[in-house]
PDB file of C-alpha atoms in Angstrom:
ATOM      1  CA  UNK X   1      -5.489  -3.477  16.622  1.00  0.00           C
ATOM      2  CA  UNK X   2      -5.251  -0.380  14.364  1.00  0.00           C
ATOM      3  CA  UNK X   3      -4.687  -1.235  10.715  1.00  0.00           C
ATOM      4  CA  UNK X   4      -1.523   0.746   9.057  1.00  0.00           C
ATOM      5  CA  UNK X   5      -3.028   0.310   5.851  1.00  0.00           C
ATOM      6  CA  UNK X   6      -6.323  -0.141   4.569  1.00  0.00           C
ATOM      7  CA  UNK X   7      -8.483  -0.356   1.377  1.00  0.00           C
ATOM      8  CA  UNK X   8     -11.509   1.247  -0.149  1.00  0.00           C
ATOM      9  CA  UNK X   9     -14.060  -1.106  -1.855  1.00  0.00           C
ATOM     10  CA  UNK X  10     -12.987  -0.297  -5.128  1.00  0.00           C
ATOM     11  CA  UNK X  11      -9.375  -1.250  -4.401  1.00  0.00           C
ATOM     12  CA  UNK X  12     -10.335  -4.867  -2.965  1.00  0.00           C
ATOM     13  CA  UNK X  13     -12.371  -5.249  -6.188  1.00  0.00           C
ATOM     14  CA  UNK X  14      -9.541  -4.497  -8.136  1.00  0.00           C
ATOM     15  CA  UNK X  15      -7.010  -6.263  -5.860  1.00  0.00           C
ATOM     16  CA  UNK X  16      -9.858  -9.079  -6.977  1.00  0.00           C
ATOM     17  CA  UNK X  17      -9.522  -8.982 -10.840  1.00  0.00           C
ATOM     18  CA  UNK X  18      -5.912  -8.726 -11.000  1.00  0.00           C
ATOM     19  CA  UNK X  19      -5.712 -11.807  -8.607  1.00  0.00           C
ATOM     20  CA  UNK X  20      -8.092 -13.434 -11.025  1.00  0.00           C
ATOM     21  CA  UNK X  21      -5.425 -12.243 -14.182  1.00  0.00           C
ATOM     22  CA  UNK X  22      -1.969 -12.453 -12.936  1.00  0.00           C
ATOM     23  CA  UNK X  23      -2.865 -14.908  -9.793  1.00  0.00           C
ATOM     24  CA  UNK X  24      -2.873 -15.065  -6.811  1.00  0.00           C
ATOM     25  CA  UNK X  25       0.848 -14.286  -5.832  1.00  0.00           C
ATOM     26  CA  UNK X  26       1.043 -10.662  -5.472  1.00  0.00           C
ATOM     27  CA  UNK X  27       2.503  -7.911  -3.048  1.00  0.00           C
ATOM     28  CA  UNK X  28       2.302  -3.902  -2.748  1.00  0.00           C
ATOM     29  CA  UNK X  29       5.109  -1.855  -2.129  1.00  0.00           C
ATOM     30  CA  UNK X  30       4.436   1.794  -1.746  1.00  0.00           C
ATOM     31  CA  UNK X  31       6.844   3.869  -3.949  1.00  0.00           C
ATOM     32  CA  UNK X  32       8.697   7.071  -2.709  1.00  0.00           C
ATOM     33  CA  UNK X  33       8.898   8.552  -5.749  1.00  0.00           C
ATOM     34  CA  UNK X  34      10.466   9.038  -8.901  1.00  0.00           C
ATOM     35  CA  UNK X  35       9.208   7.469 -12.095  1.00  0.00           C
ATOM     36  CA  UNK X  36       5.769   6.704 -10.340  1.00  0.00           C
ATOM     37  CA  UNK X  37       5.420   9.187  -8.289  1.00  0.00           C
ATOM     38  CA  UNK X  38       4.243   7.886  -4.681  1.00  0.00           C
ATOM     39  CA  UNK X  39       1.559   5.698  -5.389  1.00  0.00           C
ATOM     40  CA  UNK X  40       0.742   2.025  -4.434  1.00  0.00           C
ATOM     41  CA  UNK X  41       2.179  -0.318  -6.488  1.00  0.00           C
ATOM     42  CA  UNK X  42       0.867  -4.091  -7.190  1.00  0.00           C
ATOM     43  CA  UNK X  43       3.861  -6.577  -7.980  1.00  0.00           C
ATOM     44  CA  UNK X  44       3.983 -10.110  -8.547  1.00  0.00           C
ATOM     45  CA  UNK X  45       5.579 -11.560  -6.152  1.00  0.00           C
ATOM     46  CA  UNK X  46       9.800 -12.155  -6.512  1.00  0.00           C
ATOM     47  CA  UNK X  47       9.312  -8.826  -8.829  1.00  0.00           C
ATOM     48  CA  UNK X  48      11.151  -6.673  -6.523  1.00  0.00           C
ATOM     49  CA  UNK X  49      12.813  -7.119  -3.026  1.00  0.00           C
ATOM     50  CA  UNK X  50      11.138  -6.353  -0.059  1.00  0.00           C
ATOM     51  CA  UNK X  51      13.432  -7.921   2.409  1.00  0.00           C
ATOM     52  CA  UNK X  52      14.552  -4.311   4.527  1.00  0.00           C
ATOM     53  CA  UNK X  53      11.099  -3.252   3.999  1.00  0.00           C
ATOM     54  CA  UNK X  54       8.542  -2.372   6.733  1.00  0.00           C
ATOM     55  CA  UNK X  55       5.279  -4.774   6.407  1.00  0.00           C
ATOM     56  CA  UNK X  56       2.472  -2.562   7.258  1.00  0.00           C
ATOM     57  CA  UNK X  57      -0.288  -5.450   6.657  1.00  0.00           C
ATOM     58  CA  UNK X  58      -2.592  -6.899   4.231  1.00  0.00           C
ATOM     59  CA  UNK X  59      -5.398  -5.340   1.413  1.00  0.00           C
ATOM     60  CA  UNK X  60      -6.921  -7.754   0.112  1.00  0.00           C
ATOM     61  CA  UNK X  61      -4.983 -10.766   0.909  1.00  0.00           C
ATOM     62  CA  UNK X  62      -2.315  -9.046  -0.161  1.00  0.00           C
ATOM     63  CA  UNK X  63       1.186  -8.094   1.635  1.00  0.00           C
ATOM     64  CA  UNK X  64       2.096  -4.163   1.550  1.00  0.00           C
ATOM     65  CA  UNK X  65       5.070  -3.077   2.043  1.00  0.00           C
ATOM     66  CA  UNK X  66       6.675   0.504   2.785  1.00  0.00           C
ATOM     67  CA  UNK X  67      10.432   1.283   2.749  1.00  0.00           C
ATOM     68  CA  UNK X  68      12.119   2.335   5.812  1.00  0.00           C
ATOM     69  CA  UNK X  69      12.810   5.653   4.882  1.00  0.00           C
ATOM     70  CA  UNK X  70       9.382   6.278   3.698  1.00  0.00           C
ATOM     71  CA  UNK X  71       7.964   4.698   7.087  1.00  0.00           C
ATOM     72  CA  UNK X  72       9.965   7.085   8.904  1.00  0.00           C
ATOM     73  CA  UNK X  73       8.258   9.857   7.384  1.00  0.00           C
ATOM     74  CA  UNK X  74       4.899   8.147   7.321  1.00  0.00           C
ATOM     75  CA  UNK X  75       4.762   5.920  10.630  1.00  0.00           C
ATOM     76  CA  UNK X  76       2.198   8.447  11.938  1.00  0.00           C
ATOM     77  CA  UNK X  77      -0.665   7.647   9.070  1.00  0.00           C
ATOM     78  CA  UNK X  78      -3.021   5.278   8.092  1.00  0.00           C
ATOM     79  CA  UNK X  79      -2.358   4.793   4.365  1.00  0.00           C
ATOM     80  CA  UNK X  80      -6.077   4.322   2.514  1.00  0.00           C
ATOM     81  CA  UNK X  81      -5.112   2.852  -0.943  1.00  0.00           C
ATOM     82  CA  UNK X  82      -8.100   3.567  -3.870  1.00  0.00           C
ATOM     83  CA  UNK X  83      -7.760   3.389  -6.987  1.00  0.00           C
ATOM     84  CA  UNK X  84      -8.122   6.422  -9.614  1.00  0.00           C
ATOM     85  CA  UNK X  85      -8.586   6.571 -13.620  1.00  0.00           C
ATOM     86  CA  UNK X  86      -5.754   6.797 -15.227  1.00  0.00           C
ATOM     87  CA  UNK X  87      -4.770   6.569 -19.106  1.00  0.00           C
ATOM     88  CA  UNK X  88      -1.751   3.928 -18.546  1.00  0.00           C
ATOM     89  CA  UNK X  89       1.697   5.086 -19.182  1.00  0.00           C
ATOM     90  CA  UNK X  90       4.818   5.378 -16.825  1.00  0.00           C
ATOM     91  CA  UNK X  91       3.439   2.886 -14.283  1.00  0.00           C
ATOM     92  CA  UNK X  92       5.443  -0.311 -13.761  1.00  0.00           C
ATOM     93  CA  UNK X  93       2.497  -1.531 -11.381  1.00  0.00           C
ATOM     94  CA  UNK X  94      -0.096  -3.874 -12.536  1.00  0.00           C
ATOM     95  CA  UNK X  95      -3.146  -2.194 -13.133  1.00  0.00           C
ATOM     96  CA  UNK X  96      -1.578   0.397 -15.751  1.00  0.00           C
ATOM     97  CA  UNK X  97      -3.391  -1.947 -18.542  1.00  0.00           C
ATOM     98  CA  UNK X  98      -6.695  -1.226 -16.752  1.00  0.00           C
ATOM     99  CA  UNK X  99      -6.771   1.941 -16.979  1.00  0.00           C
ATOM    100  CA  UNK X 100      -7.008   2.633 -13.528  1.00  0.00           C
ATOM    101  CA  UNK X 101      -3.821   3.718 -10.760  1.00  0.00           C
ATOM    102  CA  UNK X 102      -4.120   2.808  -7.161  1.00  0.00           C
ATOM    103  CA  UNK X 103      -4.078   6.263  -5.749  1.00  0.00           C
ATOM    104  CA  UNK X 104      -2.691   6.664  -1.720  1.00  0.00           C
ATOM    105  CA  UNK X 105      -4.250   8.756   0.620  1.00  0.00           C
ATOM    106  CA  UNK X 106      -3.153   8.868   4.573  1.00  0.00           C
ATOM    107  CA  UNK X 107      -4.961  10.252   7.453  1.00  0.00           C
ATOM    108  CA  UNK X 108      -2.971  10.500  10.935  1.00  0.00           C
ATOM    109  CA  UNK X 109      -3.715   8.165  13.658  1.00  0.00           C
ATOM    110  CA  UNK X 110      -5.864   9.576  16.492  1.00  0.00           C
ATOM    111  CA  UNK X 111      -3.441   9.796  20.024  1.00  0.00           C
ATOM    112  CA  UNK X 112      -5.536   7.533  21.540  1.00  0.00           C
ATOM    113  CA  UNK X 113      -4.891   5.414  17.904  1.00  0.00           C
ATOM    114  CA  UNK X 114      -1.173   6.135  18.102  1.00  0.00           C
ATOM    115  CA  UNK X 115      -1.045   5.166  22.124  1.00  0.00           C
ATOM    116  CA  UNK X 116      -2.481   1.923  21.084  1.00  0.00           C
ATOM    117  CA  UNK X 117      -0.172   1.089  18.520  1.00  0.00           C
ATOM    118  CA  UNK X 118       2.961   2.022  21.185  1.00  0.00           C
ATOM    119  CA  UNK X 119       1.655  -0.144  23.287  1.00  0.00           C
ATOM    120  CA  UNK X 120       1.834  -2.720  20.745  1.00  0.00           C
ATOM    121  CA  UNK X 121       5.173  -2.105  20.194  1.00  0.00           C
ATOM    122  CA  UNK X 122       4.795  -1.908  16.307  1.00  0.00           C
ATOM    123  CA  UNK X 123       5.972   1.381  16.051  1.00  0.00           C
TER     124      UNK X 123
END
């Protein structure tokens, strides 16, 4: 099975410490926009409502989520979640404190990737 969403090393590590800080209880939800631009965004969990949102899979343990809007427009991609420097400030995700963002990049499936996942049905 093709993963919608993956994560580079240095994502899972950080998925790692802020597990270890804020426990384990947390979700993504990929923003569309606006005050944090369209990045990846760690939660706690009961933080913000996910319930007409598409579940692409797990990093780390961890649910991600994508709205359905956003899907639309991104259904075609892999999303590949790393994680930048950044000098905190503006981010209502949890690793603004470190001093790093989770950054999102996408790639678009292969045909024979996207044929697989329409035969999964999960498209």
């Amino acid at each position: 099975m093709i993963d919608r969403v993956i994560a580079t090393d240095a994502a899972l590590a950080l998925i790692d410490r802020l597990k270890v800080k804020h426990g384990p209880d947390l979700l993504f939800h990929q923003s569309g926009g606006c005050c944090d631009g369209s990045a990846a965004n760690c939660y706690l969990k009961g933080e913000i409502t996910v319930d007409n949102d598409v579940f692409l899979g797990e990093i780390g343990g961890t649910p991600f989520y994508i709205s359905t809007s956003q899907y639309e427009y991104w259904k075609h991609t892999q999303l590949i979640i790393d994680v930048i420097e950044a000098r905190g400030g503006g981010t209502f995700s949890l690793e603004g404190p470190e001093g790093v963002s989770f950054h999102t990049r996408s790639r678009l499936f292969t045909d024979a990737e996207w044929a697989e996942l329409e035969a999964s049905g999960v498209v």
